[in-house]
Coordinates of C-alpha atoms (C1' of nucleotides) in Angstrom, one line a residue:
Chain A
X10 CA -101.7 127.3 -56.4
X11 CA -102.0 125.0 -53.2
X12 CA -99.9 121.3 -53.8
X13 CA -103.5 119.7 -53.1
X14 CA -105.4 121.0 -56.2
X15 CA -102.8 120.1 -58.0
X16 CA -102.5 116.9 -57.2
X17 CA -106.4 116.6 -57.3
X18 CA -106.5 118.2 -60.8
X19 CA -105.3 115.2 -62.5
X20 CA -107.4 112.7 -60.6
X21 CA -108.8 112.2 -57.7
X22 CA -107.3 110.3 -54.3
X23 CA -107.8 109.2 -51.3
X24 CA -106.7 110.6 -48.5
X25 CA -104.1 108.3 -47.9
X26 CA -102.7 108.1 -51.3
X27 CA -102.3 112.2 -51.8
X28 CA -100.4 111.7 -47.9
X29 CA -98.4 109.7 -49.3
X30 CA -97.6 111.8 -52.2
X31 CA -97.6 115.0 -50.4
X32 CA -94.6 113.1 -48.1
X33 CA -92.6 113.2 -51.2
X34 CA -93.1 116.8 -51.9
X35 CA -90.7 119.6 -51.0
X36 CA -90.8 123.0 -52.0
X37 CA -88.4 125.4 -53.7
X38 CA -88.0 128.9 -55.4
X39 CA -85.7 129.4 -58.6
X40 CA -85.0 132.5 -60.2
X41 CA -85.8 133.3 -63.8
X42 CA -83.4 131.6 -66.4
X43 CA -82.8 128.4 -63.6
X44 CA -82.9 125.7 -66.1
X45 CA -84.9 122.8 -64.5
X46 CA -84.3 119.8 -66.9
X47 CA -81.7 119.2 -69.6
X48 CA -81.4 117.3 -72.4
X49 CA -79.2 114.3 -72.7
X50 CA -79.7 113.1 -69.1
X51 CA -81.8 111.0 -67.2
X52 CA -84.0 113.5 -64.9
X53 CA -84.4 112.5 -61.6
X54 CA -86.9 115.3 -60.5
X55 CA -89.8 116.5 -61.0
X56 CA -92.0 119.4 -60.8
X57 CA -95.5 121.1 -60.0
X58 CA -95.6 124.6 -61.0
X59 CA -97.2 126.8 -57.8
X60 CA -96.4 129.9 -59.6
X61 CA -94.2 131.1 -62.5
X62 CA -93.9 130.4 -66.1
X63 CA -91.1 128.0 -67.8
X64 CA -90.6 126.8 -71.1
X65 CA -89.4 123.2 -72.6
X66 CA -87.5 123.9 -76.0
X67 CA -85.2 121.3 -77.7
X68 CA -82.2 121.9 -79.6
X69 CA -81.9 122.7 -83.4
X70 CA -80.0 123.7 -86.5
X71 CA -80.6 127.1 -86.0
X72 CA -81.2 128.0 -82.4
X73 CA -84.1 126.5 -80.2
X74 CA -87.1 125.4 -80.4
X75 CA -89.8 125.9 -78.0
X76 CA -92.6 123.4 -78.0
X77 CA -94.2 123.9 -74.4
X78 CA -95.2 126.4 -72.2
X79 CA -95.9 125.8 -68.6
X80 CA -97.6 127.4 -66.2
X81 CA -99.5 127.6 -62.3
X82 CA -100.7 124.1 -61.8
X83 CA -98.3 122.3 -64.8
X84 CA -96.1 119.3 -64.3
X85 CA -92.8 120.0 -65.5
X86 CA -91.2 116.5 -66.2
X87 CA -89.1 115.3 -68.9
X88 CA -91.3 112.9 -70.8
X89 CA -88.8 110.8 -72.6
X90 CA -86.9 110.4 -69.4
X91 CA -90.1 109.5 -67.3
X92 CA -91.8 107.0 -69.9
X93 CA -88.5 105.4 -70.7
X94 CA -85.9 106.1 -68.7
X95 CA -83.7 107.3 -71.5
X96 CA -81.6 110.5 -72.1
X97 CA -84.4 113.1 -72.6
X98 CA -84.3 115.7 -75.7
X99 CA -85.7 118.3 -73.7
X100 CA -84.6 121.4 -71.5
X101 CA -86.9 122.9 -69.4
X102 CA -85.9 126.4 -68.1
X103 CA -87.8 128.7 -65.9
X104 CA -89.0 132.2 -67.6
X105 CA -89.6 133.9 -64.7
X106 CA -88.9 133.3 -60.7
X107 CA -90.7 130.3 -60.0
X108 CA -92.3 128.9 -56.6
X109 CA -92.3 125.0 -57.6
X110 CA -93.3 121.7 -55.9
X111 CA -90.7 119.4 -56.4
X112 CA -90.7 115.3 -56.1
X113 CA -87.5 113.0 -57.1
X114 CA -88.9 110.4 -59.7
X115 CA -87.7 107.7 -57.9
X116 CA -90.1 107.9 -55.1
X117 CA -92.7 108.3 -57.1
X118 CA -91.8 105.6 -59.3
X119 CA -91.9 103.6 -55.7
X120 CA -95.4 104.9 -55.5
X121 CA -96.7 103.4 -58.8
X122 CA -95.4 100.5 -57.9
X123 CA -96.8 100.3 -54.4
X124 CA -100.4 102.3 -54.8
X125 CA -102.8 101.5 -57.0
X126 CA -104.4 105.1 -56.8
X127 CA -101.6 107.1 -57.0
X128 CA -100.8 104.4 -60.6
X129 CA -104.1 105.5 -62.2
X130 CA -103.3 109.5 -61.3
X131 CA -100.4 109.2 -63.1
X132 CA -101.8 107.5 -65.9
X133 CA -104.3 109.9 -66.0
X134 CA -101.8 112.7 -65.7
X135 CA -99.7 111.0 -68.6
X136 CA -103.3 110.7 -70.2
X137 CA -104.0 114.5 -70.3
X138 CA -100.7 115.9 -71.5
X139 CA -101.5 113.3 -74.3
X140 CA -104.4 115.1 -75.3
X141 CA -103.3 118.5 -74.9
X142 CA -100.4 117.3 -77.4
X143 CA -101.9 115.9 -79.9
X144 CA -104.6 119.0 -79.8
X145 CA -101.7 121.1 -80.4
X146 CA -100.2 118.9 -83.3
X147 CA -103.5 118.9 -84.7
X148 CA -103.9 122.3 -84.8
X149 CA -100.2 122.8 -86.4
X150 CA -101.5 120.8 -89.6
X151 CA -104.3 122.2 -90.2
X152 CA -104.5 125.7 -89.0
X153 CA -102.4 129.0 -90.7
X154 CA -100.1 130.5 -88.0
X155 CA -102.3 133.2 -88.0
X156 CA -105.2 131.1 -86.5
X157 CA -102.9 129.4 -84.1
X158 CA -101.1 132.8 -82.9
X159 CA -105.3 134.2 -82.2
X160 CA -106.0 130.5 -80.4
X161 CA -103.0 131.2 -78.0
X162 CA -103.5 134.6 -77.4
X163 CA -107.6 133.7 -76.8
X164 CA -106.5 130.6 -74.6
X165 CA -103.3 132.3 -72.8
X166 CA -103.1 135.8 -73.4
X167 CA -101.1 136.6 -70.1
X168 CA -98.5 134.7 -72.4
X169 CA -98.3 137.3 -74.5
X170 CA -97.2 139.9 -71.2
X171 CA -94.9 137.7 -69.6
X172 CA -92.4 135.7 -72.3
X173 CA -90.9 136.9 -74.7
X174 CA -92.2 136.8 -78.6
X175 CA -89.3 134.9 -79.9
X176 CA -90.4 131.9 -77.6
X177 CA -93.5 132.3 -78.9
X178 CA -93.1 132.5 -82.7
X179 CA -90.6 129.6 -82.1
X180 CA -93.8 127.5 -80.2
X181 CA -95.9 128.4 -83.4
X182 CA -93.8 126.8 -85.6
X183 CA -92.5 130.2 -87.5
X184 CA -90.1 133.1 -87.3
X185 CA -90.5 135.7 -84.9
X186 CA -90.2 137.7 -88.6
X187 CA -93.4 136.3 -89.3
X188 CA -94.8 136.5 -85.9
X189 CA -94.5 140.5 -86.1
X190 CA -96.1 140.7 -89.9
X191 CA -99.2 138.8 -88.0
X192 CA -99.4 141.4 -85.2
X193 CA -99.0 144.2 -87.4
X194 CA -101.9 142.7 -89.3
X195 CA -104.0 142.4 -86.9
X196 CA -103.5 145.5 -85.1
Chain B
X17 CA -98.1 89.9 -84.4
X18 CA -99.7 87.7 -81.5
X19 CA -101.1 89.6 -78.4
X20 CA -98.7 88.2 -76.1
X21 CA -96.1 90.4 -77.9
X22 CA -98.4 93.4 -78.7
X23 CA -99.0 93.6 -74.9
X24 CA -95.5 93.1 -73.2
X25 CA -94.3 95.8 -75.8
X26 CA -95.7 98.8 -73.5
X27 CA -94.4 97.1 -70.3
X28 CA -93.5 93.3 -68.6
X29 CA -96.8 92.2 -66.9
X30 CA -97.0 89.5 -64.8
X31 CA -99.1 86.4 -65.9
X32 CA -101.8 86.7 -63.9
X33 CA -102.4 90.6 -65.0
X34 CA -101.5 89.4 -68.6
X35 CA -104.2 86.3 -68.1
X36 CA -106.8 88.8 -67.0
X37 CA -106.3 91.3 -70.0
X38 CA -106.2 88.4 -72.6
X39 CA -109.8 87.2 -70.8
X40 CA -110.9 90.4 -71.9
X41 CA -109.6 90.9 -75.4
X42 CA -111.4 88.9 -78.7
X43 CA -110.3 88.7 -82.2
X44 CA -111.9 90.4 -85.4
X45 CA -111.8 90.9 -88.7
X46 CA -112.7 94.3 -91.1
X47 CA -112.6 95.2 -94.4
X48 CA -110.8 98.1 -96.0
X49 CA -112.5 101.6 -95.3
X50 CA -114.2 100.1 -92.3
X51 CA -114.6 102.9 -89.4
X52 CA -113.6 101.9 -86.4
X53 CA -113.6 105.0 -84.4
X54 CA -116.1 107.8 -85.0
X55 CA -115.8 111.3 -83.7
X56 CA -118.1 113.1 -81.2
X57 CA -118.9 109.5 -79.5
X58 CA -117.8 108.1 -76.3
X59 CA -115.7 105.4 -77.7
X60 CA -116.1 102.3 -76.1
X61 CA -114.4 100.2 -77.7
X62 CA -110.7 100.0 -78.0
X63 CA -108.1 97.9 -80.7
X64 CA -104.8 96.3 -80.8
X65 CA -103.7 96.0 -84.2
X66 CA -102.4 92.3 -85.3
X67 CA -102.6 93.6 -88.9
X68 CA -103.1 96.3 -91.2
X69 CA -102.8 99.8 -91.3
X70 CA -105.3 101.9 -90.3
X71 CA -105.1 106.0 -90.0
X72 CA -106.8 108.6 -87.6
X73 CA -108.4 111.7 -88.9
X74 CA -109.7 114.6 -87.6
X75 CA -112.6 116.9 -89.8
X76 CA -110.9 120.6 -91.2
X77 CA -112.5 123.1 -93.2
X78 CA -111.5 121.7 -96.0
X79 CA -111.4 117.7 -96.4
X80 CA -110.0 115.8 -93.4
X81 CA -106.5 115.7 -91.7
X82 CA -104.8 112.8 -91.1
X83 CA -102.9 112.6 -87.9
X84 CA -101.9 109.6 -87.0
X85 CA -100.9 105.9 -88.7
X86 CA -101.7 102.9 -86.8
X87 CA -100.4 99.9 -88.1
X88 CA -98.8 96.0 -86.9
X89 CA -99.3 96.1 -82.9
X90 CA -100.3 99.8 -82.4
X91 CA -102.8 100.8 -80.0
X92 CA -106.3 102.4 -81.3
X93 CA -107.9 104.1 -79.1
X94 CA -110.0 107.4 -78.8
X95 CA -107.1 109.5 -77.0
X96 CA -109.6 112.1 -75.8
X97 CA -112.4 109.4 -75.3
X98 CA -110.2 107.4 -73.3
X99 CA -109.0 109.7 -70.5
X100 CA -111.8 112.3 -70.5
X101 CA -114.6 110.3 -70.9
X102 CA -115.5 112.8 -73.2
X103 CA -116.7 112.6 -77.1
X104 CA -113.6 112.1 -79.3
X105 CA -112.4 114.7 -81.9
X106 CA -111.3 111.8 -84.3
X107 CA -112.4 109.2 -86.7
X108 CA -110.1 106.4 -87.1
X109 CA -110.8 104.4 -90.7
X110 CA -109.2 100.9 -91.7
X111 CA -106.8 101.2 -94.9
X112 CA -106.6 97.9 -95.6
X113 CA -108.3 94.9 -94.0
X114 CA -107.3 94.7 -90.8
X115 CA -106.9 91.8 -88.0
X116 CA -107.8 93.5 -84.9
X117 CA -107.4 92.6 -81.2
X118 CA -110.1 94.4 -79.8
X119 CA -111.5 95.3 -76.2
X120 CA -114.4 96.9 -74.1
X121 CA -113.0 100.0 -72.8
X122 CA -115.3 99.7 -69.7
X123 CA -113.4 96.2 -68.9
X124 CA -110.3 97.6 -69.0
X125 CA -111.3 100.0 -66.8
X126 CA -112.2 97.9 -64.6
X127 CA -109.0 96.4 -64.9
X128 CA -107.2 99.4 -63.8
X129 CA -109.1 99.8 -60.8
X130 CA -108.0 96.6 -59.3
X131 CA -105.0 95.6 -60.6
X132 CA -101.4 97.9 -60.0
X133 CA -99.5 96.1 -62.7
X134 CA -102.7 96.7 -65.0
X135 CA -102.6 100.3 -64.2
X136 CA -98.8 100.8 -64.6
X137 CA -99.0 99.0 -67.7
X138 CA -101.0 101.4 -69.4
X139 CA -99.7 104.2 -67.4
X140 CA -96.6 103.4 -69.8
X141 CA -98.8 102.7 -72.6
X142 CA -100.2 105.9 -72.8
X143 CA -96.5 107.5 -72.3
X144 CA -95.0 105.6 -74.7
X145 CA -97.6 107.1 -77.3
X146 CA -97.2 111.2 -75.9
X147 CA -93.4 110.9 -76.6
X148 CA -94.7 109.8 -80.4
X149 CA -96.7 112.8 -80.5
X150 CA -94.0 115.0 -78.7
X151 CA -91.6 114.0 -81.1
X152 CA -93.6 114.6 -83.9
X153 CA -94.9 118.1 -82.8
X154 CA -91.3 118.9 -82.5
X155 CA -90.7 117.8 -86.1
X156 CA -93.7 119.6 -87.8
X157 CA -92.4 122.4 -85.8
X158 CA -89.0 122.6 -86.7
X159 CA -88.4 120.6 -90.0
X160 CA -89.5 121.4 -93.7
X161 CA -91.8 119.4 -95.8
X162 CA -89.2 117.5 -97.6
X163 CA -87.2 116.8 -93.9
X164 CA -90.8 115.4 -92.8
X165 CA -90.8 113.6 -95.6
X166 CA -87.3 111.8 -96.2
X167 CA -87.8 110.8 -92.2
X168 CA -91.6 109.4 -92.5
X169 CA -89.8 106.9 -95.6
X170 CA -87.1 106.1 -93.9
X171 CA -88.6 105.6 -90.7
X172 CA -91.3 103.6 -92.3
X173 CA -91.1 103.1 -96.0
X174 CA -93.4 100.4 -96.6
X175 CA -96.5 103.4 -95.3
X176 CA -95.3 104.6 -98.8
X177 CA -96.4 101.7 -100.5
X178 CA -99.7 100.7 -99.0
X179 CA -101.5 104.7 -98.3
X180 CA -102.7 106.6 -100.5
X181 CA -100.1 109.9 -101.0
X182 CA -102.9 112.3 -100.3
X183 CA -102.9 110.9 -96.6
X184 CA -99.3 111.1 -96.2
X185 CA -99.5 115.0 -97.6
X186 CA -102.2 115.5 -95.0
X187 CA -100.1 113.5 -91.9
X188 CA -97.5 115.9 -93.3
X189 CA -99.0 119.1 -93.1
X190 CA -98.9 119.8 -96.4
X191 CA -101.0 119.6 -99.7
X192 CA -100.8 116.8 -101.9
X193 CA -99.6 118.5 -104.5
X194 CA -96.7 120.2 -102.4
X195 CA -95.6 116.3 -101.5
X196 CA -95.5 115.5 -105.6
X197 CA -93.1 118.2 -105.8
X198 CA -91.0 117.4 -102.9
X199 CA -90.8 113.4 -104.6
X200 CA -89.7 114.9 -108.1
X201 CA -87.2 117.1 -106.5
X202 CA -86.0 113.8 -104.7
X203 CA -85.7 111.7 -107.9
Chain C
dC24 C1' -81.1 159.4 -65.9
dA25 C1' -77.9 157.7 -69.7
dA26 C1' -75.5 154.2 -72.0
dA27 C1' -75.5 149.6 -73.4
dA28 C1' -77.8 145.4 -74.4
dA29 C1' -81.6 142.8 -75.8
dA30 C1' -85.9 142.3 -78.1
dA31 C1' -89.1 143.5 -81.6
dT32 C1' -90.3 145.5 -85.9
dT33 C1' -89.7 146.8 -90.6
dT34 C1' -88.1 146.3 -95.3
dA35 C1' -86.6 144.0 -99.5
dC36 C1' -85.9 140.0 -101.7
dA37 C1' -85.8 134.8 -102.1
dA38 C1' -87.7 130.4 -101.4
dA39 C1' -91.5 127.4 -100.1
dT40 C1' -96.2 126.3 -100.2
dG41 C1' -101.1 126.8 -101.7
dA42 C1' -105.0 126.9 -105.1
dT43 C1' -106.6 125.7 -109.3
dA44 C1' -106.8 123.3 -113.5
dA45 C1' -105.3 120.1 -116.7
dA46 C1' -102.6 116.1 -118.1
dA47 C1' -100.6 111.7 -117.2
dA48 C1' -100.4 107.4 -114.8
dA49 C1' -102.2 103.7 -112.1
dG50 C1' -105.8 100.8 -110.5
dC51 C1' -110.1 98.3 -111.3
dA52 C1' -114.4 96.2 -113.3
dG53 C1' -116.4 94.0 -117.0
Chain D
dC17 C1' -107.7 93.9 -123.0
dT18 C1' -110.7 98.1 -122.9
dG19 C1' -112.9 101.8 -120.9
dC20 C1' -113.8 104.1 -116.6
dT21 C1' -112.5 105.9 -112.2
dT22 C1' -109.2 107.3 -109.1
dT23 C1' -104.7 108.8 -108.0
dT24 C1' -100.7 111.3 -109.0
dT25 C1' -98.1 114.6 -111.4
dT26 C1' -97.2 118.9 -113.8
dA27 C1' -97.8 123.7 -114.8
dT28 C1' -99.1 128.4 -113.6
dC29 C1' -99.8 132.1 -110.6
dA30 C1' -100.9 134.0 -106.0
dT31 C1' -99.8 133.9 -101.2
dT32 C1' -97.2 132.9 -97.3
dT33 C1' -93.1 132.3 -94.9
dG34 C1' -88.0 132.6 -94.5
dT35 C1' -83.5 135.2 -94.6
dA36 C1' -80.7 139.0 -93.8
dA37 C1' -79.9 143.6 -92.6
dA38 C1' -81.2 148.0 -90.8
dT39 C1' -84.1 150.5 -87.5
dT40 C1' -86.9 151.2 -83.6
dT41 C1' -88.4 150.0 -79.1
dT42 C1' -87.8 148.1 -74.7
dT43 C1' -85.2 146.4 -71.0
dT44 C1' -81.2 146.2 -68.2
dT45 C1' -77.4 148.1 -65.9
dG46 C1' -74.3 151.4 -64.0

DNA sequence: CAAAAAAATTTACAAATGATAAAAAAGCAG
DNA sequence: CTGCTTTTTTATCATTTGTAAATTTTTTTG
């Protein structure tokens, strides 16, 4: 996926504005397992994905917890870093080789500041992970896992081919245990 | 809690910014079960909360889930309304009678189109509340009932005092009757 | 291709949660 | 205060989910 539909996904701009964004924008490949972001720091960088899968998971008791997938045309960005500049609890590592756009926060930060445009895109871009959050909290309340494993695998189902099933039990909130009783159910 | 305060929480805004968005914003007063926001609607009005508690709800097969609690100088505001333009999935409902700040969501708007601190500050407004509902995704994902639980009351105990339980079961993911059993095993 | 490692499934049992109904407690109107 | 309504708790049983360990399948590596 092109940097320019991207960038237009989110919101539109002007010429001048997505120049002036593009000017910020490099490009690089990682191989699969690269982790992107990790937890504890202040990220400096972030990402568009071009191509590739990753996944943001945050440490628990027992292992990790993945609460995100991302794929072609996703920001990868440490929230808690971006929003308040603290210590993020999140890593982000990539599940496959990945072809990524990548931007330091500090120039874009420059941007907000200086373009009224490229201010609203990212509140806009802030403004749709928002959604697609609280959709998915939603959902964990009030649907079985069952209904939330059949959601993903109607919305995504390339997921299913390309990460591995204890990622994705772990991003439904159960076991992957349980995650193979509700295949074999289904089946 | 006065709207000057409400309104530098999310981020410093200069006084002429701050001037225009106070120009915008009246005062009002509802009564307890009041609906303020109403699913499948355009929203177009948006609240600042000077007082009271109000809680947003989404409809499930069975009864209504509560998702969110919105109480002194929280935002309310149609999430999916807000940056999509399109009809909201949630009702938001006064629990007690509330003193609201409250806005057009048409001038504000406006506001972001022409002025950059404006647009940054609710580019951090809107972050501030996707970490909320990160970190709460995270938690229904990776804590039980009763860790929900202990952290909702300490984080904010006074919710305990002034919701019904039945809401809090509901923000918690869990039956009612599942939440009476978690506070006897705590006694 | 074969061996080793990693991932996924299956099984048995334990713990947590849900559904339902009934009892107890708390809140409210007259 | 009394009676009525609403809320909360308790009890029972069914279902779901978790834990742990063994087994199978898949993937990786030499």
């Amino acid at each position: 996926m092109e940097i320019e539909e991207i960038l237009e996904h989110f919101h539109p701009l002007p010429p001048a504005s997505k120049a002036a964004l593009k000017a910020c924008i490099s490009e690089a490949r990682y191989p699969k397992g690269h982790t992107l972001i990790r937890s504890g720091r202040v990220e400096k960088t972030l990402y568009f994905i071009r191509s590739g899968i990753v996944r943001a998971y945050s440490d628990a008791d027992r292992g990790d917890v993945t609460f995100w997938f991302g794929k072609e045309g996703d920001v990868v960005i440490s929230m808690k870093s971006y929003v308040s500049g603290q210590p993020g609890y999140e890593h982000v590592e990539t599940l496959e080789a990945c072809d990524l756009y990548q931007m330091k926060a500090q120039d874009l930060e420059m941007l907000f500041a200086s373009d009224i445009h490229i201010a609203n895109w990212g509140r806009k871009l802030i403004g749709q992970e928002l959604i697609k959050t609280e959709e998915r909290l939603i959902s964990m309340q009030f649907k079985t896992a069952q209904q939330r494993y059949l959601d993903l695998m109607s919305a995504t189902p390339d997921l299913l081919h390309r990460v591995p099933l204890c990622h994705i039990a772990s991003y439904l909130g159960i076991t992957q245990v349980s995650l193979s009783r509700i295949r074999a159910e289904i089946r």
